[in-house]
Short mmCIF file of C-alpha atoms in Angstrom, two decimals:
data_model
loop_
_atom_site.label_atom_id
_atom_site.label_comp_id
_atom_site.label_asym_id
_atom_site.label_seq_id
_atom_site.Cartn_x
_atom_site.Cartn_y
_atom_site.Cartn_z
CA GLU A 662 1.09 -10.85 15.16
CA ASP A 663 2.02 -7.70 13.99
CA GLN A 664 0.24 -3.90 14.38
CA VAL A 665 0.80 -0.36 12.82
CA THR A 666 -0.85 2.11 14.49
CA GLN A 667 -1.00 5.75 12.95
CA SER A 668 -1.93 8.77 15.28
CA PRO A 669 -3.59 11.09 14.64
CA GLU A 670 -6.47 9.75 12.44
CA ALA A 671 -6.71 13.29 10.73
CA LEU A 672 -4.83 16.69 10.18
CA ARG A 673 -5.95 20.44 9.54
CA LEU A 674 -2.27 22.38 9.46
CA GLN A 675 -2.72 25.65 8.32
CA GLU A 676 0.23 26.15 5.46
CA GLY A 677 3.48 27.82 7.35
CA GLU A 678 2.48 25.48 10.39
CA SER A 679 4.64 22.45 11.00
CA SER A 680 3.61 18.74 12.35
CA SER A 681 4.26 15.10 13.22
CA LEU A 682 2.46 12.06 12.42
CA ASN A 683 2.75 9.20 14.85
CA CYS A 684 3.76 5.18 12.99
CA SER A 685 3.42 3.39 16.51
CA TYR A 686 4.59 -0.74 15.59
CA THR A 687 4.80 -4.08 17.02
CA VAL A 688 6.81 -6.59 14.63
CA SER A 689 8.83 -9.21 15.47
CA GLY A 690 12.21 -8.59 13.60
CA LEU A 691 11.76 -4.90 11.51
CA ARG A 692 13.40 -5.78 8.01
CA GLY A 693 11.48 -2.48 7.20
CA LEU A 694 9.23 0.43 8.25
CA PHE A 695 7.14 2.49 4.86
CA TRP A 696 6.10 5.64 4.69
CA TYR A 697 3.29 6.62 1.33
CA ARG A 698 1.47 9.35 0.30
CA GLN A 699 -2.05 8.47 -1.22
CA ASP A 700 -4.36 10.88 -2.79
CA PRO A 701 -7.83 10.68 -2.92
CA GLY A 702 -8.81 7.71 -6.28
CA LYS A 703 -4.89 6.73 -6.60
CA GLY A 704 -2.87 4.51 -5.50
CA PRO A 705 0.14 5.16 -2.66
CA GLU A 706 3.00 6.25 -4.17
CA PHE A 707 5.95 5.08 -2.00
CA LEU A 708 7.16 8.20 0.50
CA PHE A 709 10.98 6.21 3.16
CA THR A 710 11.88 3.34 3.86
CA LEU A 711 13.67 2.85 7.27
CA TYR A 712 15.04 -0.07 8.25
CA SER A 713 17.24 1.06 11.32
CA ALA A 714 16.79 2.77 14.52
CA GLY A 715 18.25 6.09 14.45
CA GLU A 716 18.07 6.50 11.10
CA GLU A 717 16.28 9.13 9.51
CA LYS A 718 15.49 10.67 5.45
CA GLU A 719 14.05 13.74 4.27
CA LYS A 720 12.65 14.84 0.59
CA GLU A 721 11.61 18.26 0.33
CA ARG A 722 9.17 18.97 3.38
CA LEU A 723 9.63 15.85 4.66
CA LYS A 724 11.43 13.98 7.77
CA ALA A 725 11.32 10.64 8.29
CA THR A 726 12.83 8.82 11.29
CA LEU A 727 12.45 5.70 13.46
CA THR A 728 12.69 4.50 17.12
CA LYS A 729 12.38 0.72 18.17
CA LYS A 730 8.61 1.27 19.00
CA GLU A 731 7.57 3.87 16.22
CA SER A 732 8.30 6.13 13.53
CA PHE A 733 7.65 10.18 12.70
CA LEU A 734 6.79 12.10 9.58
CA HIS A 735 7.42 15.65 10.45
CA ILE A 736 6.31 17.31 8.18
CA THR A 737 8.28 21.46 8.39
CA ALA A 738 6.29 24.28 6.61
CA PRO A 739 3.57 22.47 4.74
CA LYS A 740 1.41 23.68 1.30
CA PRO A 741 -1.83 22.61 0.73
CA GLU A 742 -0.22 20.51 -1.81
CA ASP A 743 1.17 18.35 1.22
CA SER A 744 -3.28 17.40 1.41
CA ALA A 745 -3.50 13.86 1.27
CA THR A 746 -3.46 10.56 3.65
CA TYR A 747 -0.17 9.67 4.24
CA LEU A 748 0.48 5.26 5.03
CA CYS A 749 2.46 4.03 7.32
CA ALA A 750 3.56 -0.26 6.75
CA VAL A 751 5.85 -2.64 8.60
CA SER A 752 6.87 -5.67 6.88
CA ASN A 753 9.38 -8.71 9.02
CA SER A 754 9.86 -10.97 6.25
CA GLY A 755 10.68 -8.55 3.23
CA TYR A 756 7.12 -9.87 1.05
CA ALA A 757 4.17 -9.53 3.57
CA LEU A 758 3.58 -5.58 4.46
CA ASN A 759 1.49 -4.27 7.33
CA PHE A 760 -0.07 -1.05 6.71
CA GLY A 761 -1.82 1.10 9.75
CA LYS A 762 -5.09 3.07 8.11
CA GLY A 763 -3.70 5.85 7.24
CA THR A 764 -3.28 9.68 8.62
CA SER A 765 -5.66 12.30 6.61
CA LEU A 766 -3.30 15.38 6.17
CA LEU A 767 -5.74 18.53 5.14
CA VAL A 768 -3.58 21.96 4.89
CA THR A 769 -5.38 25.40 4.19
CA PRO A 770 -3.62 28.34 2.85
CA GLU B 218 6.86 4.71 -18.42
CA ALA B 219 7.51 2.31 -15.89
CA GLN B 220 4.24 1.37 -14.39
CA VAL B 221 1.75 -0.79 -13.00
CA THR B 222 -1.75 -1.05 -14.92
CA GLN B 223 -4.45 -3.28 -13.71
CA ASN B 224 -7.83 -3.51 -15.89
CA PRO B 225 -11.00 -3.24 -15.75
CA ARG B 226 -10.72 0.04 -13.15
CA TYR B 227 -14.52 0.22 -12.15
CA LEU B 228 -16.50 -2.59 -12.63
CA ILE B 229 -19.45 -3.98 -10.92
CA THR B 230 -20.69 -7.03 -10.90
CA VAL B 231 -23.25 -9.74 -9.62
CA THR B 232 -23.27 -12.69 -6.11
CA GLY B 233 -21.72 -15.67 -7.67
CA LYS B 234 -20.26 -14.50 -11.22
CA LYS B 235 -16.74 -15.04 -11.75
CA LEU B 236 -14.63 -12.63 -12.57
CA THR B 237 -10.87 -11.60 -13.19
CA VAL B 238 -8.99 -8.45 -12.36
CA THR B 239 -5.93 -8.12 -14.03
CA CYS B 240 -2.27 -6.35 -13.08
CA SER B 241 0.63 -5.82 -15.43
CA GLN B 242 3.94 -3.90 -14.95
CA ASN B 243 6.43 -3.88 -17.08
CA MET B 244 9.69 -2.72 -14.50
CA ASN B 245 10.92 -6.83 -14.93
CA HIS B 246 10.25 -7.12 -10.83
CA GLU B 247 9.96 -10.46 -9.17
CA TYR B 248 7.54 -9.08 -6.38
CA MET B 249 3.72 -8.23 -6.70
CA SER B 250 0.83 -7.80 -4.63
CA TRP B 251 -2.54 -7.71 -4.36
CA TYR B 252 -4.00 -5.34 -1.79
CA ARG B 253 -7.95 -3.80 -0.93
CA GLN B 254 -8.66 -0.79 0.49
CA ASP B 255 -12.30 -0.43 3.21
CA PRO B 256 -13.14 3.03 5.09
CA GLY B 257 -12.32 2.44 8.29
CA LEU B 258 -10.01 -0.86 7.83
CA GLY B 259 -7.11 0.71 5.45
CA LEU B 260 -4.76 -1.01 3.51
CA ARG B 261 -4.80 -5.16 3.95
CA GLN B 262 -2.96 -7.16 1.70
CA ILE B 263 -4.90 -10.38 0.23
CA TYR B 264 -1.98 -12.58 -1.55
CA TYR B 265 1.19 -11.85 -3.11
CA SER B 266 3.97 -13.26 -5.05
CA MET B 267 8.08 -13.62 -4.41
CA ASN B 268 8.14 -14.30 -8.07
CA VAL B 269 6.65 -16.73 -11.45
CA GLU B 270 4.59 -19.98 -9.47
CA VAL B 271 5.95 -18.46 -6.35
CA THR B 272 3.12 -17.32 -4.56
CA ASP B 273 1.45 -16.96 -0.78
CA LYS B 274 -1.27 -15.86 1.45
CA GLY B 275 -1.83 -12.23 2.91
CA ASP B 276 -3.30 -11.04 5.78
CA VAL B 277 -7.59 -11.59 4.18
CA PRO B 278 -7.26 -13.98 1.61
CA GLU B 279 -10.18 -15.61 1.25
CA GLY B 280 -11.91 -15.97 -1.70
CA TYR B 281 -9.44 -14.59 -3.50
CA LYS B 282 -7.04 -16.92 -6.06
CA VAL B 283 -4.11 -15.54 -8.36
CA SER B 284 -1.34 -16.87 -10.30
CA ARG B 285 1.42 -16.16 -11.84
CA LYS B 286 2.04 -18.01 -14.91
CA GLU B 287 4.72 -14.93 -15.64
CA LYS B 288 6.65 -11.95 -14.33
CA ARG B 289 4.47 -8.83 -16.10
CA ASN B 290 1.03 -10.29 -14.75
CA PHE B 291 -0.85 -11.41 -11.59
CA PRO B 292 -4.47 -11.34 -12.20
CA LEU B 293 -6.78 -11.71 -9.04
CA ILE B 294 -9.75 -14.27 -9.66
CA LEU B 295 -12.64 -14.22 -7.81
CA GLU B 296 -14.67 -17.53 -7.95
CA SER B 297 -17.94 -16.23 -6.29
CA PRO B 298 -18.50 -13.08 -5.33
CA SER B 299 -19.90 -12.04 -3.10
CA PRO B 300 -20.88 -8.61 -1.82
CA ASN B 301 -18.54 -8.29 1.02
CA GLN B 302 -15.82 -8.76 -1.66
CA THR B 303 -16.80 -4.89 -2.84
CA SER B 304 -14.09 -2.98 -2.25
CA LEU B 305 -11.39 -0.64 -3.56
CA TYR B 306 -8.35 -2.56 -5.31
CA PHE B 307 -4.22 -2.12 -5.86
CA CYS B 308 -1.66 -3.90 -7.60
CA ALA B 309 1.73 -3.62 -6.89
CA SER B 310 5.15 -4.05 -7.30
CA SER B 311 8.57 -4.18 -6.30
CA LEU B 312 12.09 -6.15 -7.13
CA GLY B 313 11.83 -7.56 -3.83
CA PRO B 314 12.30 -8.17 -0.11
CA THR B 315 15.38 -6.31 -0.24
CA ASN B 316 14.03 -3.28 -2.11
CA ASN B 317 10.67 -2.73 -1.02
CA GLU B 318 9.67 0.55 -2.94
CA GLN B 319 6.24 -0.78 -4.16
CA PHE B 320 5.01 0.96 -7.29
CA PHE B 321 1.19 0.96 -6.92
CA GLY B 322 -1.35 0.26 -9.99
CA PRO B 323 -4.27 3.30 -10.12
CA GLY B 324 -6.78 0.69 -8.32
CA THR B 325 -10.13 -0.85 -9.39
CA ARG B 326 -13.57 -0.14 -7.57
CA LEU B 327 -15.39 -3.28 -7.54
CA THR B 328 -18.65 -3.39 -5.88
CA VAL B 329 -20.60 -7.02 -5.91
CA LEU B 330 -24.32 -7.01 -5.46
#
């Protein structure tokens, strides 16, 4: 059975303090690993898809990386507007998505 | 504007009273899916549809039904709602399995008394 574990559950950073979120996974035949951002009361918003170990993608202050067992979402010099819950998900079929429970990030000024 | 819409956004109902939550997308996406989100449990997939008339169960399908008669619509049906179906529900759509950037709707908060 596919499993996705995200850590930490919650993270508090000061503005400008870089850090990383972790997503550990077990899946039989990875078809894709996805990162989403979710603001309170809203639907998740797509950030990245990673398909194979060694792949990296960047968007503004965010960079996602992938190994055979885990993915990291690196946040460089975060701003208060980066505060959100970050969700990781994996797919082994391209259709069914298995989400982790998320990391709640708070960036204080 | 490309979007996924859900209705209603909020619903309070009673046990056993059949209800339907509608979901519609205007992006001509083949793939659509329903999720529920509960504190401490995260997002869990209920059902998904690969195309018109093609659906399959996700992780938590018990107590739910879906249909996909048109490409743009994917309603979620609760034939006899129970209190344990109180949750926040999201509909999502994407082009397909090789491009699984899912676009999520705004959510429907359901309370079953």
